[in-house]
PDB file of C-alpha atoms in Angstrom:
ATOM      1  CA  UNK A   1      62.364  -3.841 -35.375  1.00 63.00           C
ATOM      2  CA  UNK A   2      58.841  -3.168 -35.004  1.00 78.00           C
ATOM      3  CA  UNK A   3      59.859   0.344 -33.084  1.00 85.00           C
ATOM      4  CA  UNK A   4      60.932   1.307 -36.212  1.00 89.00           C
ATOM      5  CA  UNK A   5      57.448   1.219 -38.278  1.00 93.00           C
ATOM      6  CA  UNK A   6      55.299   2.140 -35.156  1.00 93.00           C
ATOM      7  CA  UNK A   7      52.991   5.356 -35.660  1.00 92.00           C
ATOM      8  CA  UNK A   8      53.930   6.265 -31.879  1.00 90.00           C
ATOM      9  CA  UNK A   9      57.379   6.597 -32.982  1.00 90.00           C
ATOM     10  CA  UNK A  10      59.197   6.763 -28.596  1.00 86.00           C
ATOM     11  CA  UNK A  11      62.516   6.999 -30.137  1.00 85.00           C
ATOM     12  CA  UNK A  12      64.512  10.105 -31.252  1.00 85.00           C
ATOM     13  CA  UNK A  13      63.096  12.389 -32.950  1.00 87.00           C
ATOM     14  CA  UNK A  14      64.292  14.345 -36.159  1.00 89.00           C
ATOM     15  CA  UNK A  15      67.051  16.919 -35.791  1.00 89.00           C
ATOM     16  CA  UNK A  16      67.076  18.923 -38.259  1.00 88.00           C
ATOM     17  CA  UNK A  17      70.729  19.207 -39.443  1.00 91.00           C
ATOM     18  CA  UNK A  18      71.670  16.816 -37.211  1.00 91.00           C
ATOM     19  CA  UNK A  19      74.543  14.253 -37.791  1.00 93.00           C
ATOM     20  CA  UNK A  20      72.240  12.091 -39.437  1.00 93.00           C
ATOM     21  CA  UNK A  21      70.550  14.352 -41.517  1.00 94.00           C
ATOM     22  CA  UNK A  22      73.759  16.278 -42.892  1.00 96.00           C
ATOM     23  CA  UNK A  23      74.891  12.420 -43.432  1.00 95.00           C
ATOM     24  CA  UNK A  24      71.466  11.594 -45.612  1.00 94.00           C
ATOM     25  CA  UNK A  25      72.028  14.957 -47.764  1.00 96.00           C
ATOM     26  CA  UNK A  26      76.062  13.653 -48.470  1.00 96.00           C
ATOM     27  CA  UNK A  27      74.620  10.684 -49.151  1.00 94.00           C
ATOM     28  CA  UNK A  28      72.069  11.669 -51.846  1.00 93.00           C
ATOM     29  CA  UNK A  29      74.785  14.269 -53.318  1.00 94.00           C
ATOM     30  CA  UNK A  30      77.164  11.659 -53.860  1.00 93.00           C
ATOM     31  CA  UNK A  31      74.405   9.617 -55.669  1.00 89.00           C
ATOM     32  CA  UNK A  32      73.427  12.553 -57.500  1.00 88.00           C
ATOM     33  CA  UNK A  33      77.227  12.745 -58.692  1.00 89.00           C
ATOM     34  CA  UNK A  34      77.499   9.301 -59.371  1.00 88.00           C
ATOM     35  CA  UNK A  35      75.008   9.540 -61.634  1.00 85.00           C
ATOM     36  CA  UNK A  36      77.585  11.123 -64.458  1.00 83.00           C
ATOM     37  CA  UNK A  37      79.331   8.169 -64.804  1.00 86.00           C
ATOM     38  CA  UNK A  38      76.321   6.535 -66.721  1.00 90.00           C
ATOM     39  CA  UNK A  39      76.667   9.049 -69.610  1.00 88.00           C
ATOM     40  CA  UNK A  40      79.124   6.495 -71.089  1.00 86.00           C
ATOM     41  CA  UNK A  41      77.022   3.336 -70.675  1.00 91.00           C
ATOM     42  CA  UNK A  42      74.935   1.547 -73.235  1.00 93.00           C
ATOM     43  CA  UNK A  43      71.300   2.065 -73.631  1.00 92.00           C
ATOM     44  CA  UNK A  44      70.486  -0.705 -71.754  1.00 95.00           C
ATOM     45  CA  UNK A  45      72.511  -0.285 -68.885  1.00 94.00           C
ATOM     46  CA  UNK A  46      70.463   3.241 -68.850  1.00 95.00           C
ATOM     47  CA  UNK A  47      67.356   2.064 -69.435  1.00 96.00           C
ATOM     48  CA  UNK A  48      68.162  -0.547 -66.510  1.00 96.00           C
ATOM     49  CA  UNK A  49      69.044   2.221 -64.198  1.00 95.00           C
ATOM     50  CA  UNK A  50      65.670   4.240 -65.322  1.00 97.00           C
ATOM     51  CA  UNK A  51      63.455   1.490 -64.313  1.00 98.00           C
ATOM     52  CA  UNK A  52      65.252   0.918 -61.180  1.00 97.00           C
ATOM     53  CA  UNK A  53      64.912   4.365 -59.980  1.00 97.00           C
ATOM     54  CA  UNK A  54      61.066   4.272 -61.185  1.00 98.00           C
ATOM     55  CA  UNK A  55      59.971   1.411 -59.376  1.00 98.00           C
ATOM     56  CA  UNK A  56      61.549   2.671 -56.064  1.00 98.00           C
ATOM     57  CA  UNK A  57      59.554   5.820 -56.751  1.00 97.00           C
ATOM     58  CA  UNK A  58      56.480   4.249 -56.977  1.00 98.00           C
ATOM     59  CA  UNK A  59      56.908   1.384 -54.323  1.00 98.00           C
ATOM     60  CA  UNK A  60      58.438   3.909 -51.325  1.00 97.00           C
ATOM     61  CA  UNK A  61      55.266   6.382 -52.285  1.00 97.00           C
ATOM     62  CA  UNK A  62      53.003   3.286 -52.386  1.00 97.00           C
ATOM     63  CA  UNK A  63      54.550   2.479 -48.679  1.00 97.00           C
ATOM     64  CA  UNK A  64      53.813   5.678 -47.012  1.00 96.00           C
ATOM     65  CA  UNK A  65      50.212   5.085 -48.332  1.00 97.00           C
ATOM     66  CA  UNK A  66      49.845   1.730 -46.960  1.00 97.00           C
ATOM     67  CA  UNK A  67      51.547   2.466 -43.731  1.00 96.00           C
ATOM     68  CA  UNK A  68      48.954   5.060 -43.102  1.00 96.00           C
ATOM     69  CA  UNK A  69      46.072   2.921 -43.752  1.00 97.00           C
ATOM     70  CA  UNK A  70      47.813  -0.091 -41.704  1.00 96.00           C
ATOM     71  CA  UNK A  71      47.649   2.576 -38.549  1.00 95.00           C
ATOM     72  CA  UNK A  72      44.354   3.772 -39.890  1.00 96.00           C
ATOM     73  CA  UNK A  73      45.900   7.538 -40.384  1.00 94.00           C
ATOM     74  CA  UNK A  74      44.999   7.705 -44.388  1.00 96.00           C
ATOM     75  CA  UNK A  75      42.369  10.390 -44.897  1.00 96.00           C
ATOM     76  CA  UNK A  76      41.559  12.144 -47.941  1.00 96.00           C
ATOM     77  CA  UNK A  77      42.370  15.940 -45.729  1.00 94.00           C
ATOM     78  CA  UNK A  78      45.984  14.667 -46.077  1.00 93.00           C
ATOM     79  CA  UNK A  79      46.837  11.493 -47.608  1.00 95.00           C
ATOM     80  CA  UNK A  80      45.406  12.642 -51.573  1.00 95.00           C
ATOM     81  CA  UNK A  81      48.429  12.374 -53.821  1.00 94.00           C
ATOM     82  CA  UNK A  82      47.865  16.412 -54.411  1.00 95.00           C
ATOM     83  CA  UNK A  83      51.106  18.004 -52.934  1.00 93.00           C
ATOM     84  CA  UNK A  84      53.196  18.754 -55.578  1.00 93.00           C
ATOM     85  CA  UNK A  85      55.645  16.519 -54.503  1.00 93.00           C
ATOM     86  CA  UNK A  86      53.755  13.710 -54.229  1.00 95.00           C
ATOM     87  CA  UNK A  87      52.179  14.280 -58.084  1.00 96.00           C
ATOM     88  CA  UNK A  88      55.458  14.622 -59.341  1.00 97.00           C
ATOM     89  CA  UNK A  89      57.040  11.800 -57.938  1.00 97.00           C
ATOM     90  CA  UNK A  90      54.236   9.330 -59.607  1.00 97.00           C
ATOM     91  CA  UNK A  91      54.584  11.439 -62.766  1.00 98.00           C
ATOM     92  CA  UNK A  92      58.286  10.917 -62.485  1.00 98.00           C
ATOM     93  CA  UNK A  93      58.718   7.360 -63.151  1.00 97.00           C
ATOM     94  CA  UNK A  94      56.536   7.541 -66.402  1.00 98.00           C
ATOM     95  CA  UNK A  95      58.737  10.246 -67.485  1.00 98.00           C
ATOM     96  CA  UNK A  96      61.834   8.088 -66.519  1.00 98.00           C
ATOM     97  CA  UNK A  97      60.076   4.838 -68.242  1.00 97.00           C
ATOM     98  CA  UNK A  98      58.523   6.735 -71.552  1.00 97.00           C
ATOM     99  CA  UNK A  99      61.237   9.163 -71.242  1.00 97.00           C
ATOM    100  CA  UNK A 100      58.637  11.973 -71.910  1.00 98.00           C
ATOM    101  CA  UNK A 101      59.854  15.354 -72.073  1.00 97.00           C
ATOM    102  CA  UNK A 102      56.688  16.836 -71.054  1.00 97.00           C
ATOM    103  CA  UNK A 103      57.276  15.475 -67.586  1.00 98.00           C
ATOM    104  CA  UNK A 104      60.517  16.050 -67.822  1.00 98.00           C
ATOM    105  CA  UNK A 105      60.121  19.783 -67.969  1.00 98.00           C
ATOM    106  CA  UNK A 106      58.119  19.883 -64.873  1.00 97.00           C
ATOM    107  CA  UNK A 107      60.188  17.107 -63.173  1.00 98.00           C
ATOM    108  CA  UNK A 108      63.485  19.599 -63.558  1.00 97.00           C
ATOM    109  CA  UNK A 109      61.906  22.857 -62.388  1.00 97.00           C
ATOM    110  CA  UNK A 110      59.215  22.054 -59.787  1.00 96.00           C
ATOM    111  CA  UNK A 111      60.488  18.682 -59.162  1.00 96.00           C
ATOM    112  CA  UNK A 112      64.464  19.373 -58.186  1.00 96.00           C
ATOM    113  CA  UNK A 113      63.047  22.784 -56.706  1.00 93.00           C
ATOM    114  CA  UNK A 114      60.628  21.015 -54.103  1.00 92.00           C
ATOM    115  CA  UNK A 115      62.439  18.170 -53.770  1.00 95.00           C
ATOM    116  CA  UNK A 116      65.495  19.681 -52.564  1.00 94.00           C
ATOM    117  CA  UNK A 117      63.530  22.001 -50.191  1.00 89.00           C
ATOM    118  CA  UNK A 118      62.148  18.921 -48.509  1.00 90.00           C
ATOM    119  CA  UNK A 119      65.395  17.237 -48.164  1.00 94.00           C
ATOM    120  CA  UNK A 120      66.807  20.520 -46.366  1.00 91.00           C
ATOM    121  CA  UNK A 121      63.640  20.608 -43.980  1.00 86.00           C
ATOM    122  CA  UNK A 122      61.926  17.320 -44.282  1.00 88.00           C
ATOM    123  CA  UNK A 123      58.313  16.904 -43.330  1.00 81.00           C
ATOM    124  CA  UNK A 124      59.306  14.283 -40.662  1.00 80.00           C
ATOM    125  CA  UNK A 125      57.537  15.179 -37.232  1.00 79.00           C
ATOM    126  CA  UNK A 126      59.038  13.073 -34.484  1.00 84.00           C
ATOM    127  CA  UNK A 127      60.421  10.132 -36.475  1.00 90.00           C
ATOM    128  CA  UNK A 128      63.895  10.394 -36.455  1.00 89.00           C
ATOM    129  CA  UNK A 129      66.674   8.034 -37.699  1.00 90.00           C
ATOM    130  CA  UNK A 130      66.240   5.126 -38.088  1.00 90.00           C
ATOM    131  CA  UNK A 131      62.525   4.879 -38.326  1.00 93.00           C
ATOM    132  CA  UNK A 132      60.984   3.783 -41.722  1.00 94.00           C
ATOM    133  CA  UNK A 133      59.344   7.615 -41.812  1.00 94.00           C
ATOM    134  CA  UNK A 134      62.479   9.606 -42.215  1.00 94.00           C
ATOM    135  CA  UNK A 135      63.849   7.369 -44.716  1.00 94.00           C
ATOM    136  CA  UNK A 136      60.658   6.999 -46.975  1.00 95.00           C
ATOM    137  CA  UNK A 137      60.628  11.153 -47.118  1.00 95.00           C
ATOM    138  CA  UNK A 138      64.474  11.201 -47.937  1.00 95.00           C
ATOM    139  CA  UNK A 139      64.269   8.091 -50.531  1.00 95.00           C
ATOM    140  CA  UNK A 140      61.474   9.641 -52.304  1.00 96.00           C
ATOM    141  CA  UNK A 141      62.361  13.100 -52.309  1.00 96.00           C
ATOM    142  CA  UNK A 142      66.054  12.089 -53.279  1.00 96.00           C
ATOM    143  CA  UNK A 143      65.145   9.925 -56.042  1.00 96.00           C
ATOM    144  CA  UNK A 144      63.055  12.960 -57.455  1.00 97.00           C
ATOM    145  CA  UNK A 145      65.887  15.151 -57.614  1.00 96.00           C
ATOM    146  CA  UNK A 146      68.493  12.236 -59.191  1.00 96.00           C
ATOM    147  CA  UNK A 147      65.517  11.101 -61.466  1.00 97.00           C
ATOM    148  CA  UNK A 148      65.721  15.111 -62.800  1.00 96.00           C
ATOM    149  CA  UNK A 149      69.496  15.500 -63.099  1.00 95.00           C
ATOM    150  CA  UNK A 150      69.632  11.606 -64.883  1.00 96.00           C
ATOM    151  CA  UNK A 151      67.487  12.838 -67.527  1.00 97.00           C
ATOM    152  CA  UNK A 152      69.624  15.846 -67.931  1.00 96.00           C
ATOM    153  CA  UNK A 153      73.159  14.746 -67.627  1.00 94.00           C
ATOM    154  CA  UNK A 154      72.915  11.062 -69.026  1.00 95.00           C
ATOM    155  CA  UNK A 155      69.874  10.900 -71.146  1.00 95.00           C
ATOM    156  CA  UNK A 156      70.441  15.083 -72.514  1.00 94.00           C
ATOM    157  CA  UNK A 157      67.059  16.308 -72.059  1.00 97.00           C
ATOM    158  CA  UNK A 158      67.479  20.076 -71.495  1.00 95.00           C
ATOM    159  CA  UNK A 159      64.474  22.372 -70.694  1.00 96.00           C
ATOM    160  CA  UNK A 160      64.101  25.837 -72.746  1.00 96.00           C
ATOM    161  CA  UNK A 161      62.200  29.411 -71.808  1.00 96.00           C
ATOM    162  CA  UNK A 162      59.275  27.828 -73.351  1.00 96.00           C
ATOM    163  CA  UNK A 163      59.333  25.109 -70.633  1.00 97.00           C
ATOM    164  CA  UNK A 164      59.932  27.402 -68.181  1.00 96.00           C
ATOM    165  CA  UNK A 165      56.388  28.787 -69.628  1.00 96.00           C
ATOM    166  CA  UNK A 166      54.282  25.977 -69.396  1.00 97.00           C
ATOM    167  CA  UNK A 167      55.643  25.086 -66.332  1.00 96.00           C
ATOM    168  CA  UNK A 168      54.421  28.743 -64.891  1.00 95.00           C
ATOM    169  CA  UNK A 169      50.946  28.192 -66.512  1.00 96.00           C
ATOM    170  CA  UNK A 170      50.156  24.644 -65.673  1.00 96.00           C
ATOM    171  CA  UNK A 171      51.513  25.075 -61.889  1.00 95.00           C
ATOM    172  CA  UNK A 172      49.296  28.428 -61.505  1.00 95.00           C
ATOM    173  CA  UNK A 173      46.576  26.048 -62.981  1.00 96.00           C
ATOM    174  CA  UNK A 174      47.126  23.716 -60.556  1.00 96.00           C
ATOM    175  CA  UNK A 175      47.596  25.909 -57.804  1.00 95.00           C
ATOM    176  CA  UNK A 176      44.183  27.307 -58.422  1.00 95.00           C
ATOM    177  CA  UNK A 177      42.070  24.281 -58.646  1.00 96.00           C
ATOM    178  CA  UNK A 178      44.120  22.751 -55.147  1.00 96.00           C
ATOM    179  CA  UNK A 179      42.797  26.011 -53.426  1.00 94.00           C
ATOM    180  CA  UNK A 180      39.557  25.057 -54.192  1.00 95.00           C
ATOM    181  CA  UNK A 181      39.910  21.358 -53.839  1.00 96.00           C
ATOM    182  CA  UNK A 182      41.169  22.388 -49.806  1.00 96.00           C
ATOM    183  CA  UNK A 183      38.028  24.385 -49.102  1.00 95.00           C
ATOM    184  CA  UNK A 184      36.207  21.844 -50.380  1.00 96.00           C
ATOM    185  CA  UNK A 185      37.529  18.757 -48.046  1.00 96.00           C
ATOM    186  CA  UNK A 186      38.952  20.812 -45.496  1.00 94.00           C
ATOM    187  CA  UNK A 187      42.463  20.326 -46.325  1.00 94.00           C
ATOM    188  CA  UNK A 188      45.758  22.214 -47.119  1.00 93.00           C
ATOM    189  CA  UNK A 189      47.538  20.740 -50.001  1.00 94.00           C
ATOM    190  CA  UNK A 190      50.358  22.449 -51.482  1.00 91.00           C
ATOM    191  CA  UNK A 191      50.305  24.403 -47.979  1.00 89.00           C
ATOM    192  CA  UNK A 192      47.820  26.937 -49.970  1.00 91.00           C
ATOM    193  CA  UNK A 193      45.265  27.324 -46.951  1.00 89.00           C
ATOM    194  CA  UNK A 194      47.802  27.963 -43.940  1.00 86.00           C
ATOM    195  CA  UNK A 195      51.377  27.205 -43.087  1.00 84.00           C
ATOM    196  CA  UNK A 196      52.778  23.030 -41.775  1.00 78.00           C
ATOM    197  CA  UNK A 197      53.388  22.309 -38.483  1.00 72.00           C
ATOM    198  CA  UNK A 198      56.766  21.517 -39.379  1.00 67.00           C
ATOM    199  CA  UNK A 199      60.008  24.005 -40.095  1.00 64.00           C
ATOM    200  CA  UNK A 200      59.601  24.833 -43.416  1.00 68.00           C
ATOM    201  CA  UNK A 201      60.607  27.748 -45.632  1.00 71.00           C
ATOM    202  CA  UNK A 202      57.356  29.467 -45.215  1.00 77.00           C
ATOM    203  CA  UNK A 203      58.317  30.243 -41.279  1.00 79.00           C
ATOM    204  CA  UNK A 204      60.266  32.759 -42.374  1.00 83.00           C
ATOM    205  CA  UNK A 205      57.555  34.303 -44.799  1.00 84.00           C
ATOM    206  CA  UNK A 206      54.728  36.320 -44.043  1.00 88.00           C
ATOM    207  CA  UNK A 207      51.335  34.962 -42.510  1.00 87.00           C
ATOM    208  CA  UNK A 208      48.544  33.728 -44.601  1.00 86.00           C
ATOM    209  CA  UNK A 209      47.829  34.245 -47.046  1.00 86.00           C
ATOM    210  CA  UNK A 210      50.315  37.565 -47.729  1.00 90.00           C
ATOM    211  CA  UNK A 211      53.084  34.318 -48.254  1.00 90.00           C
ATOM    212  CA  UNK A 212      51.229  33.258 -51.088  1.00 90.00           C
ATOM    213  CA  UNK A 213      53.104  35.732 -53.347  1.00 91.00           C
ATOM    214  CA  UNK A 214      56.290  35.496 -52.206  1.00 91.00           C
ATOM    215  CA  UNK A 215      56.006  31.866 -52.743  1.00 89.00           C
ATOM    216  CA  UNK A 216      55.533  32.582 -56.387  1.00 91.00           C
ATOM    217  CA  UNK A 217      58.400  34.276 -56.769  1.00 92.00           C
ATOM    218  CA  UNK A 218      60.518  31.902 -54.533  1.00 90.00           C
ATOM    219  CA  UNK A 219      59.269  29.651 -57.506  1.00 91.00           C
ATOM    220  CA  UNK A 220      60.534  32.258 -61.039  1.00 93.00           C
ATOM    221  CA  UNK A 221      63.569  32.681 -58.839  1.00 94.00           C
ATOM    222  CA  UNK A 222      64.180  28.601 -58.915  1.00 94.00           C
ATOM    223  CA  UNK A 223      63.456  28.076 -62.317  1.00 95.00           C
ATOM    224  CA  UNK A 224      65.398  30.957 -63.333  1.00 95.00           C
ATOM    225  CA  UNK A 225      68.511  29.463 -61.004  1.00 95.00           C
ATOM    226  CA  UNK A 226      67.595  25.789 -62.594  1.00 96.00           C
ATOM    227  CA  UNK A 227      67.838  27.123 -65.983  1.00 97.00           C
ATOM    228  CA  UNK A 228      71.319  29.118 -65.409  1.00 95.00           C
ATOM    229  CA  UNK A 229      73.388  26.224 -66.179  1.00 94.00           C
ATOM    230  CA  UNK A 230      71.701  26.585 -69.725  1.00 95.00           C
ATOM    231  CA  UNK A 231      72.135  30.237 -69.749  1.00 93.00           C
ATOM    232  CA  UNK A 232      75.683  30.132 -69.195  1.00 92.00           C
ATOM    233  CA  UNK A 233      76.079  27.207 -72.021  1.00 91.00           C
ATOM    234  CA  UNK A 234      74.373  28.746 -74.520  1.00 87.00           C
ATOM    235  CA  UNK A 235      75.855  31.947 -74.350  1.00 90.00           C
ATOM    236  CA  UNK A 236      78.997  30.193 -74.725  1.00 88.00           C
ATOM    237  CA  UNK A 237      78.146  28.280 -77.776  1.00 82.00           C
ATOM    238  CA  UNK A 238      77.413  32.003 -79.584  1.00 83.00           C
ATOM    239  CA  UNK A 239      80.321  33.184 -78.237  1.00 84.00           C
ATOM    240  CA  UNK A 240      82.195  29.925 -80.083  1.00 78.00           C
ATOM    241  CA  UNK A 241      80.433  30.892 -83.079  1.00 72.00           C
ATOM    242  CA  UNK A 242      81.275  34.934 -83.164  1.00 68.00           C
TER     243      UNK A 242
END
């Protein structure tokens, strides 16, 4: 069993779109799916389920911290909770305890955007199934995405062009002061300062930092594919009312 935490993972390592991983990604759809049946239950039963998915937020982020600093691996270059991921998944569990719009907004665009790109190529090295590695990144990127779509389909929070607004301002914000944050320490948060070692969607993108732009509008073109559900409703409802 204790294979399975080791840093030196000797087992298999991650395929990507292997039979496990296509399994994980069913998985997590299903869940995601599931996840309409609740618009029917009491407010307790949600509020239940909210907290649930909350806590496992917090505690599988909280492991991959500890894990690193049990193998003596946690650094501030790349252990900081600064990856967008990372800051939204902490955010995410006040937003599904305080059910805070504000969060929300940020949680549905950038959250379910990132997430799902990190389920599809997961930051996982050489720790395949079933070390603890693969299924932290899967469980907490997962639960980001479900914690999103919950708070849209069960609790009806719905985001607007403003939100799609802040979202734009606060990220570029964000974006900005991470930059300078990575010269700083060294680092490469957010993947501002050079591309991962792992696939990711930047391999197919120009080198640094010409990616840099096409990554901002790989973002407008996900919020603007986020928000078409909401398009195609409200134009719907006016057409109703003609």
């Amino acid at each position: 069993m204790s294979q399975y935490f080791a840093y030196d993972y000797s087992g298999a390592p991650f395929v990507l779109f292997g039979t496990w991983h296509l399994a994980a990604l069913l998985v997590i759809a299903l869940l995601n799916v599931g996840m309409l049946g609740f618009r029917k239950t009491s407010p307790k039963t949600r509020t239940i389920v909210r907290w649930s998915m909350a806590i496992v937020l917090w505690v599988d982020e909280a492991s991959w911290h500890i894990w690193n600093a049990y193998w003596g691996h946690w650094n501030v270059r790349t252990m900081l909770p600064l990856h967008l991921c990372s800051v939204l998944i902490w955010l995410a569990g006040f937003m599904l305890i305080f059910k805070s719009y504000r969060i929300y907004e940020f949680v549905y665009f950038l959250g379910i955007g990132g997430a799902i790109q990190a389920l599809l190529t997961p930051d996982a090295g050489i720790y395949g199934f079933p070390h603890y590695r693969i299924f932290q990144t899967l469980i907490s990127h997962g639960l980001l995405v479900t914690s999103g779509i919950f708070m849209t389909t069960v609790e009806g929070f719905r985001p607007t062009w403003k939100s799609i607004l802040r979202v734009a301002i606060v990220a570029n914000i964000y974006l900005v002061c991470i930059y300078f944050v990575n010269v700083g320490l060294g680092s490469n948060y957010m993947m501002l300062n050079g591309k991962p070692a792992t696939a990711s969607l930047l391999d197919v993108l120009p080198p640094w930092p010409y990616y840099i732009p096409f990554l901002e509008l790989i973002g407008v073109a996900t919020c603007l594919l986020l928000y078409g559900p909401f398009i195609i409703r409200d134009w719907r409802d006016r057409v109703k009312h003609l």
